[in-house]
Every structure is written in C-alpha cells, then in structure tokens.
Backbone as a chain_set.jsonl record, in Angstrom:
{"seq": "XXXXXXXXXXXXXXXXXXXXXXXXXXXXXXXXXXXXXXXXXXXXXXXXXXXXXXXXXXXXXXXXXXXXXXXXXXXXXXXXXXXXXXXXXXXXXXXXXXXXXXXXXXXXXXXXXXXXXXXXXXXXXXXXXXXXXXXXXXXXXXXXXXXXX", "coords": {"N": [[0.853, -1.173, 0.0], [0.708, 2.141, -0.844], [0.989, 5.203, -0.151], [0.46, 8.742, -0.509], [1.156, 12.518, -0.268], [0.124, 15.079, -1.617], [1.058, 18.309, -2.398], [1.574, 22.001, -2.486], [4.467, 24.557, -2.865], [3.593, 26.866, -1.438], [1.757, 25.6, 0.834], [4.046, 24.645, 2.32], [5.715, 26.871, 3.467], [7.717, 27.663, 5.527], [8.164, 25.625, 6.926], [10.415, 22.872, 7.342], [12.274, 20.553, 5.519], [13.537, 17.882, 7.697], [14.333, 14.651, 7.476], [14.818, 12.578, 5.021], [14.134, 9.407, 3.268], [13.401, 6.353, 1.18], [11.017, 5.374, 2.365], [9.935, 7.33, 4.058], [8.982, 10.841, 4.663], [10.324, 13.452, 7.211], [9.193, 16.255, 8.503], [9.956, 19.049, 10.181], [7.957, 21.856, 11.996], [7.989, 25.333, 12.274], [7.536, 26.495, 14.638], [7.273, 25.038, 17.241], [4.712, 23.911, 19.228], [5.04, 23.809, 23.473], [5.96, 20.573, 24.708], [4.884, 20.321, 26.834], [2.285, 22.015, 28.516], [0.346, 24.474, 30.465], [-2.789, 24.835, 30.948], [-5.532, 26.804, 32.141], [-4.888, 28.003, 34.852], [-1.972, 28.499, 37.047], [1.242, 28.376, 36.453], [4.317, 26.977, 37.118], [6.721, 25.66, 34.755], [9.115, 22.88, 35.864], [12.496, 21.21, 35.026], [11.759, 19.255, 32.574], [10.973, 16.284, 31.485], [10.288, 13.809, 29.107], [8.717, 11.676, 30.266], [8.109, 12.595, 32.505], [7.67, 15.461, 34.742], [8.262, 18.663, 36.972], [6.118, 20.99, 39.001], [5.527, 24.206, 39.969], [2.595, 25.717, 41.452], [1.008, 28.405, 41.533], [-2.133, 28.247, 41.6], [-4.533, 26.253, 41.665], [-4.315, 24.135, 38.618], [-4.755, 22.643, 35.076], [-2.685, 20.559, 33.481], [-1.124, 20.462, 30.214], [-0.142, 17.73, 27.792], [1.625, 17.141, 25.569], [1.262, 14.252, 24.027], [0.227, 11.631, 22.641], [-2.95, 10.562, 23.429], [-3.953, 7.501, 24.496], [-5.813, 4.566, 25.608], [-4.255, 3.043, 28.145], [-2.529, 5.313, 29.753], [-0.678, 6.174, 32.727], [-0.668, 8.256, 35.475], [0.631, 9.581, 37.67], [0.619, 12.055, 40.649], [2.715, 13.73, 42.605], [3.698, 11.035, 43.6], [0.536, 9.968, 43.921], [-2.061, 8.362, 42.426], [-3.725, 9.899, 39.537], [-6.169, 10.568, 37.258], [-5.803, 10.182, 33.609], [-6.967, 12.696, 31.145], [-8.609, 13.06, 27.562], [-7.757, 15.704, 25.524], [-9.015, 17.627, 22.953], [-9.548, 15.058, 21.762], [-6.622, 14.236, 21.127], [-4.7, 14.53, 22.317], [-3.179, 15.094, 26.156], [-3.916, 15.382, 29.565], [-4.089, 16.782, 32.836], [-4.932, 16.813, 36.326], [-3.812, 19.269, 38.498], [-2.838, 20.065, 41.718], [-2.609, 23.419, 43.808], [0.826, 24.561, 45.03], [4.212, 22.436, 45.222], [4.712, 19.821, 42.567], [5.349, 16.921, 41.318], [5.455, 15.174, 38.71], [4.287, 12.366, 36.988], [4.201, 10.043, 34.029], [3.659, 6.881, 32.488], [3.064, 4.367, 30.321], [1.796, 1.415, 29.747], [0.226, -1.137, 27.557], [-2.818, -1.966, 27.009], [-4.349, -4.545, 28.32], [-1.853, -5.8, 29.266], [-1.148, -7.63, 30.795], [-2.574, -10.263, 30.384], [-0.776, -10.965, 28.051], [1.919, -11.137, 29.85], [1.172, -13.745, 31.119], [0.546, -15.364, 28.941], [2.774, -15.479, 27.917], [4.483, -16.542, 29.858], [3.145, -18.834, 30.568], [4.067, -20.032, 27.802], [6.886, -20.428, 27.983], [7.161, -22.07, 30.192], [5.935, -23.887, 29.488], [7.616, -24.929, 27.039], [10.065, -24.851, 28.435], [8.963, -27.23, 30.279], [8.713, -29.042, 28.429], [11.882, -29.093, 27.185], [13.354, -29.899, 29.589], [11.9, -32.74, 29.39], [13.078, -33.964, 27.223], [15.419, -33.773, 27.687], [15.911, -35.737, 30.359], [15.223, -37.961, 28.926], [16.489, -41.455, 28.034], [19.188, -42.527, 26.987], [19.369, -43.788, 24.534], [16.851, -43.17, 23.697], [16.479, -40.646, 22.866], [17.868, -40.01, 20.119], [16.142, -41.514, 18.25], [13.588, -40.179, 18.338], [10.862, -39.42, 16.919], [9.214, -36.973, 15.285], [5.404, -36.546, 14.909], [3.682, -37.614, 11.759], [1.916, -36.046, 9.427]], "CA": [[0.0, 0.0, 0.0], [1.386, 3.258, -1.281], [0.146, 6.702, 0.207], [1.293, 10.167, -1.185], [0.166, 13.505, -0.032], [0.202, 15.908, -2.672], [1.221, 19.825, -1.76], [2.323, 22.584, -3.146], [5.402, 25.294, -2.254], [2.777, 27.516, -0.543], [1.693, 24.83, 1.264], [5.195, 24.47, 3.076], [6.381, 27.843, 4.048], [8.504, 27.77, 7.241], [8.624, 23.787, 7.259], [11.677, 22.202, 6.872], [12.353, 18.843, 5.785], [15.279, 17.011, 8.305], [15.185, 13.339, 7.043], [14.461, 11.862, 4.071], [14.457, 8.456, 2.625], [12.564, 6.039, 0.256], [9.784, 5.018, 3.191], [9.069, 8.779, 4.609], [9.999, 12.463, 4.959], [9.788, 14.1, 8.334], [9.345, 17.783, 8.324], [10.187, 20.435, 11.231], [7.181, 22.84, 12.16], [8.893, 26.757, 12.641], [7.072, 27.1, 15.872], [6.098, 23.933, 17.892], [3.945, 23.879, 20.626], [6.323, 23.168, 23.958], [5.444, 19.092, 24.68], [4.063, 20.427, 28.049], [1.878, 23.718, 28.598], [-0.351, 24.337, 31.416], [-3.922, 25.826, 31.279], [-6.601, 26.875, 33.242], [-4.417, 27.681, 35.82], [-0.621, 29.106, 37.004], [2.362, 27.13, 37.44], [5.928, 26.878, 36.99], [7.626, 24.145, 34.871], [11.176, 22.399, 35.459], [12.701, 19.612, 34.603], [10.736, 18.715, 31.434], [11.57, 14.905, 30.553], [9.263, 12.714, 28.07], [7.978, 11.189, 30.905], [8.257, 13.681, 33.928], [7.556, 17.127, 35.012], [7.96, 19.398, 37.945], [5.426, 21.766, 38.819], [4.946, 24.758, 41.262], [1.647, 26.008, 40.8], [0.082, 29.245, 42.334], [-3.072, 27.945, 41.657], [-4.89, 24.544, 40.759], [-4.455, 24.086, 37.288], [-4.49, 21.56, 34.251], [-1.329, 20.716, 32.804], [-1.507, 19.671, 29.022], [0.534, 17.314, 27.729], [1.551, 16.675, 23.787], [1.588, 13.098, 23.817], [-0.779, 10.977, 21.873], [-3.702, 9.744, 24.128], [-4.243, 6.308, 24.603], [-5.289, 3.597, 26.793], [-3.023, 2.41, 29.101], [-1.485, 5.895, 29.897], [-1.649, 6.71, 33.294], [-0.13, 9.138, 35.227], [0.531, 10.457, 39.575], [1.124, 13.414, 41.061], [3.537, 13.747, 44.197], [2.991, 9.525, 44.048], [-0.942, 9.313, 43.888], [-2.535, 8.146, 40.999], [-4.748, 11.098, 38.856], [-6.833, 10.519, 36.171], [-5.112, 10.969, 32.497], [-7.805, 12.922, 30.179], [-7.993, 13.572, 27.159], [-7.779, 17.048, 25.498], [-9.259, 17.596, 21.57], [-9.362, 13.704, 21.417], [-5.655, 13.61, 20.923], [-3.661, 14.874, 23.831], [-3.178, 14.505, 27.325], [-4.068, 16.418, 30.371], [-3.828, 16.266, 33.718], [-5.194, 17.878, 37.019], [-2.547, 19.547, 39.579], [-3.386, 21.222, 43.123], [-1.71, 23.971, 44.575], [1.458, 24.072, 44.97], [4.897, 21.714, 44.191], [3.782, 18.522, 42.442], [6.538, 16.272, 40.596], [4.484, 14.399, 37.935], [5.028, 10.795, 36.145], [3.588, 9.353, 33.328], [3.241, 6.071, 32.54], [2.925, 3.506, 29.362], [1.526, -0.248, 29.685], [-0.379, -1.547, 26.77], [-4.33, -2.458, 27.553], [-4.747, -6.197, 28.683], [-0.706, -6.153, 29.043], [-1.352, -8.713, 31.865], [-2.901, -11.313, 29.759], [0.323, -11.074, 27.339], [2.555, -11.957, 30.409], [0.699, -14.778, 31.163], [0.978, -15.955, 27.868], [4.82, -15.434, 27.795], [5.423, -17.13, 31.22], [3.003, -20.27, 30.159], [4.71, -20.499, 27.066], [8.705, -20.123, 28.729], [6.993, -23.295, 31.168], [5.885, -25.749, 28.572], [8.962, -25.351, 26.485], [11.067, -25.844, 29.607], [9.143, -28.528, 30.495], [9.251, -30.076, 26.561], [13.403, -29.531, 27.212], [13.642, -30.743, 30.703], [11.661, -34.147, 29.459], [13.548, -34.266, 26.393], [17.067, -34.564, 28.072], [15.976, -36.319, 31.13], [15.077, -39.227, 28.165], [17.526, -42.807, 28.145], [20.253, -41.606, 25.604], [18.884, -44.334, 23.05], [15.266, -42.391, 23.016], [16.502, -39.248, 22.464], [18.324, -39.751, 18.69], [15.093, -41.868, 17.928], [12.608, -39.372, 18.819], [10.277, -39.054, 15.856], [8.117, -36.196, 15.183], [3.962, -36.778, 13.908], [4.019, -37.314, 10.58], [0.535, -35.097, 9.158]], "C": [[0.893, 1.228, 0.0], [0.689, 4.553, -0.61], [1.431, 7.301, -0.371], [0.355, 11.034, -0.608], [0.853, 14.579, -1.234], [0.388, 17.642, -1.862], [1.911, 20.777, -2.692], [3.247, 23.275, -2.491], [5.003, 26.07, -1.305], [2.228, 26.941, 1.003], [2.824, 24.988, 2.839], [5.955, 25.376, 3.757], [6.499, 27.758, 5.437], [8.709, 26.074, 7.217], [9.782, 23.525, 6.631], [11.514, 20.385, 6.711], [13.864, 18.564, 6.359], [15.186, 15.565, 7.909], [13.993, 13.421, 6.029], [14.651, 10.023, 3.696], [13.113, 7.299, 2.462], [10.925, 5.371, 0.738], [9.255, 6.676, 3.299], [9.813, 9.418, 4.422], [9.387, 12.61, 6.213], [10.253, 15.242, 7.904], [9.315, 18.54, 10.029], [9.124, 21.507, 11.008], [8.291, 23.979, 12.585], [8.469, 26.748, 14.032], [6.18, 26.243, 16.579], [5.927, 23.977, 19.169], [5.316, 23.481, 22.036], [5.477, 21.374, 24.161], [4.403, 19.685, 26.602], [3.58, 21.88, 28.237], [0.518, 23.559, 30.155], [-1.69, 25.871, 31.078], [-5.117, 25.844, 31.815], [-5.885, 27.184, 34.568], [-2.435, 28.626, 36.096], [0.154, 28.49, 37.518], [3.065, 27.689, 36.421], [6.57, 25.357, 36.029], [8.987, 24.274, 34.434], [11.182, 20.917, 35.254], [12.107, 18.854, 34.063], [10.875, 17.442, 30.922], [10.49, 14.391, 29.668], [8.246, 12.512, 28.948], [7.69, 11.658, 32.821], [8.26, 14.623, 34.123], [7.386, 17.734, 36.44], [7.252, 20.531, 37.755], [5.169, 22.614, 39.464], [3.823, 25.767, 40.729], [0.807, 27.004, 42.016], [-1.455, 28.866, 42.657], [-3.907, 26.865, 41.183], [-5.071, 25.08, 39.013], [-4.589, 22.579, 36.604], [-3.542, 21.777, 33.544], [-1.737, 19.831, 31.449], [-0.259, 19.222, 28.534], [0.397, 17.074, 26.085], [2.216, 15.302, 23.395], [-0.15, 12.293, 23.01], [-1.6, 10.387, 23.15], [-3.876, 8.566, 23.821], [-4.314, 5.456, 25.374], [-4.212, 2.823, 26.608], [-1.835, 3.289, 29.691], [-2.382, 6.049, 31.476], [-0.336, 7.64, 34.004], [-0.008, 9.125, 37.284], [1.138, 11.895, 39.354], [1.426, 13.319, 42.737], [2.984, 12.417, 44.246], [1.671, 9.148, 43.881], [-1.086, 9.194, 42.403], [-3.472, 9.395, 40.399], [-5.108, 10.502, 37.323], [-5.751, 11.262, 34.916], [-6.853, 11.181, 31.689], [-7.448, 13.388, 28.903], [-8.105, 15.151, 26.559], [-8.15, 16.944, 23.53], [-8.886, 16.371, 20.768], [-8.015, 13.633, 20.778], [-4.652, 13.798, 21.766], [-3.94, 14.497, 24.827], [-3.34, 15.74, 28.626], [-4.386, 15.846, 32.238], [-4.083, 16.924, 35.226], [-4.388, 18.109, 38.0], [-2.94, 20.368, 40.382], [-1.94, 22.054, 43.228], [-0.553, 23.697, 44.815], [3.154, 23.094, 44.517], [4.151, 20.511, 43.47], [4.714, 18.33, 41.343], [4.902, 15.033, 39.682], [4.93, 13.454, 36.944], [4.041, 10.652, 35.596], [4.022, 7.864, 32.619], [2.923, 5.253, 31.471], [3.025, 1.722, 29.359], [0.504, -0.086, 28.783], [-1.334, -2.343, 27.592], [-4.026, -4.153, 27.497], [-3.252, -6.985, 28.259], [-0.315, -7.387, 29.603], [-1.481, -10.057, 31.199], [-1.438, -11.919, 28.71], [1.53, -11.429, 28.105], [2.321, -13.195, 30.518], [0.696, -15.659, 30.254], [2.427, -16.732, 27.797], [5.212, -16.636, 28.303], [4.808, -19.162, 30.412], [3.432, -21.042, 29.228], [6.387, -20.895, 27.098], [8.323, -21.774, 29.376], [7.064, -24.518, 30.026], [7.184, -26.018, 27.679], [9.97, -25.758, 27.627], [10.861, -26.723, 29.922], [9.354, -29.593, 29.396], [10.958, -30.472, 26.921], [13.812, -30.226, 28.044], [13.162, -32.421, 30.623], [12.643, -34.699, 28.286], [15.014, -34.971, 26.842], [16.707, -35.503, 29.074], [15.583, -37.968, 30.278], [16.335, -39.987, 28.693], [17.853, -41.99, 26.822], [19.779, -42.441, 24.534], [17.904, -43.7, 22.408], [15.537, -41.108, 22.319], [17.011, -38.8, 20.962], [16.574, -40.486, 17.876], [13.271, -41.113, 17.969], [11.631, -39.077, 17.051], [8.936, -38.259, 15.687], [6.41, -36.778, 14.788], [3.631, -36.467, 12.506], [2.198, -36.493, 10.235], [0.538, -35.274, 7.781]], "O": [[1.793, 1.306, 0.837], [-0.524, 4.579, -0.821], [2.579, 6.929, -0.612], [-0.825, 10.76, -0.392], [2.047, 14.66, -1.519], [-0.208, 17.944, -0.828], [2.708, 20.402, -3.552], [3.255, 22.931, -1.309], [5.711, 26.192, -0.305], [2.251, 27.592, 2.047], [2.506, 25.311, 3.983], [6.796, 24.989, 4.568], [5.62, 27.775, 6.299], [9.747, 25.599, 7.676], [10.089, 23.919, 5.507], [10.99, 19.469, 7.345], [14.948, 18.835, 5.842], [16.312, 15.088, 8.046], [12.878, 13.942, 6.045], [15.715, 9.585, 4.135], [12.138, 7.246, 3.212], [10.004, 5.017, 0.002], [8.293, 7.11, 2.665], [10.983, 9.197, 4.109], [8.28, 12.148, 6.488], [11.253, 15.451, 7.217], [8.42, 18.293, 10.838], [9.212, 22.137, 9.954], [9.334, 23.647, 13.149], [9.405, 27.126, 14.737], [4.957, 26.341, 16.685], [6.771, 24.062, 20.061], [6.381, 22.965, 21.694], [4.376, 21.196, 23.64], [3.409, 19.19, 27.134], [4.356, 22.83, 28.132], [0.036, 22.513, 30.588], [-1.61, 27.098, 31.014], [-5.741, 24.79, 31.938], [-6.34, 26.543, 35.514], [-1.915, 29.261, 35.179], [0.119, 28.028, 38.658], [2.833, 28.398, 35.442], [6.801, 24.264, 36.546], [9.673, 24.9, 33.626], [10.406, 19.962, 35.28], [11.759, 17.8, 34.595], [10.909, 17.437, 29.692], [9.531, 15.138, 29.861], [7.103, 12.925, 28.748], [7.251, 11.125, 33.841], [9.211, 15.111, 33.512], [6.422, 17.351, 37.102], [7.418, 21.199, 36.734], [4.186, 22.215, 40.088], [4.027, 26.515, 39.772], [0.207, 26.608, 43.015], [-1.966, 29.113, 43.749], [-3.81, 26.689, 39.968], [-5.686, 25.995, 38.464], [-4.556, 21.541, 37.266], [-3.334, 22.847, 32.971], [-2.436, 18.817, 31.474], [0.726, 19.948, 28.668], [-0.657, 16.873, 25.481], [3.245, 15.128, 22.743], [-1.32, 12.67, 23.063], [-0.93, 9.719, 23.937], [-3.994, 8.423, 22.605], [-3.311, 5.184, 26.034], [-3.57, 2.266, 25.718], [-0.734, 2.863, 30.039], [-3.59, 6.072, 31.715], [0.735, 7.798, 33.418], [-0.83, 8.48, 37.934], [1.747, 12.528, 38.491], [0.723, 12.995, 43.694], [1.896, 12.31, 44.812], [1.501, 7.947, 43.674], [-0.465, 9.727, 41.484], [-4.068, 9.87, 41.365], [-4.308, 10.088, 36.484], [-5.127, 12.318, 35.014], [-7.709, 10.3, 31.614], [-6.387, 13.989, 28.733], [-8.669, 15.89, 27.366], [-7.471, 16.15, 22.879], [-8.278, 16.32, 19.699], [-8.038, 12.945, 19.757], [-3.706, 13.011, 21.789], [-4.816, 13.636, 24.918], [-2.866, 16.869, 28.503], [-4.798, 14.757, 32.636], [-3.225, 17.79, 35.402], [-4.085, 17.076, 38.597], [-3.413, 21.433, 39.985], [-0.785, 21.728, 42.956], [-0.406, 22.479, 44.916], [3.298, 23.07, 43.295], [2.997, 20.262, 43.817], [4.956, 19.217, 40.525], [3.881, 14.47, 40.078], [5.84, 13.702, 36.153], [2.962, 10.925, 36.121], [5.125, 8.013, 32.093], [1.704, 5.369, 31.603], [3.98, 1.0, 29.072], [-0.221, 0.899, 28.922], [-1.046, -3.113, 28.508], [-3.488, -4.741, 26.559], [-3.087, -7.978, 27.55], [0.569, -8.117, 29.156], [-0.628, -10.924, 31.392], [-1.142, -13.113, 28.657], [2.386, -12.008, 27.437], [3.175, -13.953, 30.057], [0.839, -16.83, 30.606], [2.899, -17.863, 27.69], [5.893, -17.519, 27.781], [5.456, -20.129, 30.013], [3.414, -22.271, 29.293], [6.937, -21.598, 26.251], [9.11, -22.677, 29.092], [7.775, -25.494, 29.79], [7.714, -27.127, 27.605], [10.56, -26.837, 27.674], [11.781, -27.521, 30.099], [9.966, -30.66, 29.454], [11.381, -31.627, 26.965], [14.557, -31.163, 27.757], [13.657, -33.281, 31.351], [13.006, -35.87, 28.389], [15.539, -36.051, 26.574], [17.282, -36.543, 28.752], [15.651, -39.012, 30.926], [17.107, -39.501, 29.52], [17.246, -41.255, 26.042], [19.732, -41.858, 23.451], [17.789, -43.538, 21.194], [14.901, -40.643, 21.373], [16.78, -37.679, 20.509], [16.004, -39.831, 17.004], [12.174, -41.582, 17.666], [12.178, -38.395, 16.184], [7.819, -38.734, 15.89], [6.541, -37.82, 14.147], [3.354, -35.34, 12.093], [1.392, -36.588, 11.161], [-0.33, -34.743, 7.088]]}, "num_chains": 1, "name": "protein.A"}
C-alpha cells in the first residue's frame, strides 16, 4: 500500500524537511507547541523529561501534555494516581493542586497482563518439553520421531 500527499510550495512555508528516505519524509514545524503547557491555571515548569515534570503552581491548574492519548497511559502526582484525560481527542491532560507537584507518566499496553501470562506459560511448557527431552535414556533421544501429518 502506497500513500502520497500531494502539496504545493505555498503549502510548506517555514517547514523544513530534516530526514528523508525512500519510506518517509519528516518535516520540522517553525514554531512547535512546547510538549508540556499548562492551562486553566498558574504554574511553573522544570525539569521537562518525556515522561516527567515538575510543577509549582500558584493555583490549581491543568497541565496539558503533547503526547498521543491512549489507553493504558496513566499518570501520579507527588505519588498518587490522577486521572489521564484527554484534550481535543488527541492529547493529554492532567489535574494539579496547589502548589509543588513532581508528575510521572506512565505507558503499559491495555490487557498487558494477559500477554505476560501468555509469555510465562509459554517459557513453562517449552522448559518442560526440554527438561523431558534430556531427562530421556540416551537411546530415546536420537530416535525421537516427530507426527508425521
């Protein structure tokens, strides 16, 4: 499957393209949003990581976040858990009291649980397949013949 987007020069003013090659282009916006902004509200932010933010906040606010919404994000503040919402069904947002408030976010894939469980039961039966295999009499084990189908 092939996509193309079609554009013209007008189109592009101020964008830059930084990589190229024969899958995609990525382009550079002149003036992008910061990844964390805070509104409704007055605060301070430091120490901006991907997945972390400090916050001192004159007054309860919502902090918005420019990460793709999706379950399985979730999020604390000063340790407790807080609701992640989202913001123009594609961002992230987040409610903060008064205050400092050090804030984590969070990425496990929905019904990640079930996919351990998988893992582990599948890690068992092959160990136990190997553990019966060697514990065979050394004659059984060159003779071993698969089910023919």
């Amino acid at each position: 499957l092939q996509l193309s987007l079609e554009y013209s020069d007008a189109d592009t003013v101020g964008i830059r393209k930084v990589y190229s090659d024969s899958v995609m282009d990525i382009w550079e916006l002149p003036h992008p949003a910061s990844y964390y902004t805070v509104v409704n509200g007055q605060c301070a932010l430091t120490r901006e990581l991907r997945n972390s933010v400090r916050a001192h906040c004159a007054t309860p606010a919502t902090l918005l976040r420019r990460e793709l919404f999706m379950p399985g994000w979730t999020a604390t503040v000063n340790g407790a858990p807080v609701m992640v919402a989202k913001n123009h069904e594609i961002f992230q947002t987040v409610q903060l009291p008064k205050g400092n408030s050090n804030i984590r976010f969070r990425f496990a894939p929905p019904y990640v649980g079930y996919a351990w469980i998988a893992f582990w039961l599948g890690l068992a039966g092959f160990g136990w397949t190997a553990f019966s295999w060697w514990r065979r009499p050394k004659g059984k084990k060159e003779s071993m013949d698969w089910p023919k189908t």
